[in-house]
């Protein structure tokens, strides 16, 4: 059983399901100037090229969209004589002045103050379970949103 030595023959034949790969083919593949590192580098370069091509395609598409938007804006500006750079600039200046004049703190309504104290009270009572205060927090958010909307309408509504 172990007394005979295995010998390597000059002819190796690898068999697959349908055909045979001869020694000469295997030898030519092994002596190929392309190493694993070279194949890896070539594959990496191929991936980089595809990424670069895709980025260029996306850049071209973005440029086309930008040109189309510029043309649409120019068309709308020609159609609407009130919409131009100076009128938009005047509107921005007017809004900025209104906001600067309203720099005083916003007066909280009584409802917002009550909602805030309800949140604080609930959090103090449930210091180990703050998630139990979700109803109070939602009410507070709703009242603050209402107050913010009223403030914005007061500022922007007059323009």
CSV table of C-alpha atoms in Angstrom, one decimal:
chain,number,residue,atom,x,y,z
A,1,UNK,CA,0.0,0.0,0.0
A,2,UNK,CA,2.6,2.6,0.9
A,3,UNK,CA,5.4,0.7,-0.7
A,4,UNK,CA,5.1,2.0,-4.2
A,5,UNK,CA,6.0,5.6,-4.9
A,6,UNK,CA,3.8,7.9,-6.8
A,7,UNK,CA,5.5,9.2,-9.9
A,8,UNK,CA,4.6,12.3,-11.8
A,9,UNK,CA,4.1,11.7,-15.4
A,10,UNK,CA,4.8,14.2,-18.1
A,11,UNK,CA,1.3,14.0,-19.4
A,12,UNK,CA,-1.4,15.3,-16.9
A,13,UNK,CA,-5.0,15.2,-18.0
A,14,UNK,CA,-7.6,17.0,-16.1
A,15,UNK,CA,-11.1,15.8,-16.7
A,16,UNK,CA,-14.3,17.8,-16.5
A,17,UNK,CA,-17.8,16.7,-17.2
A,18,UNK,CA,-17.6,17.1,-21.0
A,19,UNK,CA,-14.0,17.4,-22.1
A,20,UNK,CA,-10.4,17.1,-21.1
A,21,UNK,CA,-7.8,19.8,-20.5
A,22,UNK,CA,-4.4,18.8,-21.6
A,23,UNK,CA,-1.1,19.4,-20.1
A,24,UNK,CA,0.0,21.8,-22.9
A,25,UNK,CA,-3.0,24.0,-22.3
A,26,UNK,CA,-2.4,24.1,-18.5
A,27,UNK,CA,1.3,24.8,-19.1
A,28,UNK,CA,0.5,27.7,-21.4
A,29,UNK,CA,-1.9,29.1,-18.9
A,30,UNK,CA,0.7,28.9,-16.1
A,31,UNK,CA,3.4,30.5,-18.2
A,32,UNK,CA,1.2,33.4,-19.2
A,33,UNK,CA,2.8,36.8,-18.5
A,34,UNK,CA,-0.4,37.8,-16.8
A,35,UNK,CA,-0.2,37.2,-13.1
A,36,UNK,CA,-2.9,37.4,-10.5
A,37,UNK,CA,-1.7,40.9,-9.6
A,38,UNK,CA,-1.9,42.0,-13.2
A,39,UNK,CA,-5.4,40.6,-13.6
A,40,UNK,CA,-6.4,42.3,-10.4
A,41,UNK,CA,-4.9,45.6,-11.7
A,42,UNK,CA,-6.6,45.3,-15.0
A,43,UNK,CA,-9.9,44.5,-13.4
A,44,UNK,CA,-9.5,47.5,-11.1
A,45,UNK,CA,-8.7,49.8,-14.1
A,46,UNK,CA,-11.7,48.5,-15.9
A,47,UNK,CA,-14.0,49.3,-12.9
A,48,UNK,CA,-12.4,52.7,-12.6
A,49,UNK,CA,-13.1,53.4,-16.3
A,50,UNK,CA,-16.7,52.3,-16.0
A,51,UNK,CA,-17.2,54.5,-12.9
A,52,UNK,CA,-15.6,57.5,-14.8
A,53,UNK,CA,-17.8,56.9,-17.8
A,54,UNK,CA,-20.9,56.7,-15.6
A,55,UNK,CA,-19.9,59.9,-13.8
A,56,UNK,CA,-19.4,61.7,-17.1
A,57,UNK,CA,-22.8,60.5,-18.3
A,58,UNK,CA,-24.4,61.8,-15.1
A,59,UNK,CA,-22.6,65.1,-15.4
A,60,UNK,CA,-23.8,65.5,-19.0
A,61,UNK,CA,-27.4,64.7,-17.9
A,62,UNK,CA,-27.1,67.2,-15.1
A,63,UNK,CA,-25.8,69.8,-17.5
A,64,UNK,CA,-28.8,69.2,-19.9
A,65,UNK,CA,-31.3,69.5,-17.0
A,66,UNK,CA,-29.6,72.7,-15.9
A,67,UNK,CA,-29.8,74.2,-19.3
A,68,UNK,CA,-33.4,73.2,-19.6
A,69,UNK,CA,-34.2,74.8,-16.3
A,70,UNK,CA,-32.4,78.0,-17.2
A,71,UNK,CA,-34.4,78.2,-20.5
A,72,UNK,CA,-37.6,77.6,-18.6
A,73,UNK,CA,-36.8,80.4,-16.1
A,74,UNK,CA,-35.8,82.7,-18.9
A,75,UNK,CA,-39.1,82.0,-20.6
A,76,UNK,CA,-41.1,82.6,-17.4
A,77,UNK,CA,-39.3,85.8,-16.8
A,78,UNK,CA,-40.1,87.1,-20.3
A,79,UNK,CA,-43.8,86.1,-19.8
A,80,UNK,CA,-44.1,87.7,-16.3
A,81,UNK,CA,-42.8,91.3,-16.4
A,82,UNK,CA,-43.1,91.6,-12.6
A,83,UNK,CA,-40.6,88.8,-12.0
A,84,UNK,CA,-37.1,90.2,-12.4
A,85,UNK,CA,-34.0,90.5,-10.4
A,86,UNK,CA,-34.8,93.9,-8.9
A,87,UNK,CA,-38.3,93.0,-7.8
A,88,UNK,CA,-37.1,89.8,-6.1
A,89,UNK,CA,-34.3,91.8,-4.5
A,90,UNK,CA,-36.7,94.4,-3.2
A,91,UNK,CA,-39.0,91.6,-1.7
A,92,UNK,CA,-36.0,90.0,0.0
A,93,UNK,CA,-34.9,93.4,1.4
A,94,UNK,CA,-38.4,94.1,2.7
A,95,UNK,CA,-38.7,90.7,4.4
A,96,UNK,CA,-35.2,91.1,6.0
A,97,UNK,CA,-36.2,94.5,7.4
A,98,UNK,CA,-39.5,93.1,8.8
A,99,UNK,CA,-37.6,90.3,10.4
A,100,UNK,CA,-35.0,92.7,11.9
A,101,UNK,CA,-37.8,94.8,13.3
A,102,UNK,CA,-39.4,91.7,14.9
A,103,UNK,CA,-36.2,90.8,16.6
A,104,UNK,CA,-37.8,90.9,20.0
A,105,UNK,CA,-38.6,87.6,21.6
A,106,UNK,CA,-41.9,86.0,20.5
A,107,UNK,CA,-44.6,86.2,23.2
A,108,UNK,CA,-45.7,82.7,24.0
A,109,UNK,CA,-49.4,82.2,24.2
A,110,UNK,CA,-50.9,80.9,27.4
A,111,UNK,CA,-51.7,77.5,25.6
A,112,UNK,CA,-48.0,77.0,24.8
A,113,UNK,CA,-47.0,77.8,28.3
A,114,UNK,CA,-49.5,75.3,29.7
A,115,UNK,CA,-48.3,72.6,27.3
A,116,UNK,CA,-44.7,73.3,28.3
A,117,UNK,CA,-45.5,73.0,32.0
A,118,UNK,CA,-47.4,69.7,31.3
A,119,UNK,CA,-44.4,68.2,29.6
A,120,UNK,CA,-42.1,69.3,32.4
A,121,UNK,CA,-44.5,67.9,35.0
A,122,UNK,CA,-44.9,64.6,33.2
A,123,UNK,CA,-41.1,64.2,32.8
A,124,UNK,CA,-40.6,64.8,36.5
A,125,UNK,CA,-43.2,62.3,37.5
A,126,UNK,CA,-41.9,59.7,35.0
A,127,UNK,CA,-38.2,60.3,35.4
A,128,UNK,CA,-37.5,56.6,34.8
A,129,UNK,CA,-40.0,56.3,31.9
A,130,UNK,CA,-39.9,59.5,29.8
A,131,UNK,CA,-41.5,57.8,26.9
A,132,UNK,CA,-44.8,57.8,28.8
A,133,UNK,CA,-45.0,61.6,28.2
A,134,UNK,CA,-45.5,61.3,24.4
A,135,UNK,CA,-49.1,62.8,24.5
A,136,UNK,CA,-47.9,65.9,26.3
A,137,UNK,CA,-44.9,66.3,24.0
A,138,UNK,CA,-47.2,66.0,20.9
A,139,UNK,CA,-49.5,68.6,22.3
A,140,UNK,CA,-46.6,70.9,23.0
A,141,UNK,CA,-45.3,70.4,19.4
A,142,UNK,CA,-48.7,71.1,18.0
A,143,UNK,CA,-49.0,74.4,19.9
A,144,UNK,CA,-45.5,75.5,19.0
A,145,UNK,CA,-46.2,74.8,15.3
A,146,UNK,CA,-49.4,76.8,15.5
A,147,UNK,CA,-47.5,79.7,17.1
A,148,UNK,CA,-44.8,79.5,14.4
A,149,UNK,CA,-47.4,79.6,11.7
A,150,UNK,CA,-49.0,82.6,13.2
A,151,UNK,CA,-45.7,84.4,13.4
A,152,UNK,CA,-44.8,83.6,9.8
A,153,UNK,CA,-48.2,84.7,8.5
A,154,UNK,CA,-47.8,87.9,10.4
A,155,UNK,CA,-44.4,88.6,8.8
A,156,UNK,CA,-44.9,87.3,5.3
A,157,UNK,CA,-48.6,87.9,5.0
A,158,UNK,CA,-48.2,91.7,4.5
A,159,UNK,CA,-45.7,91.4,1.6
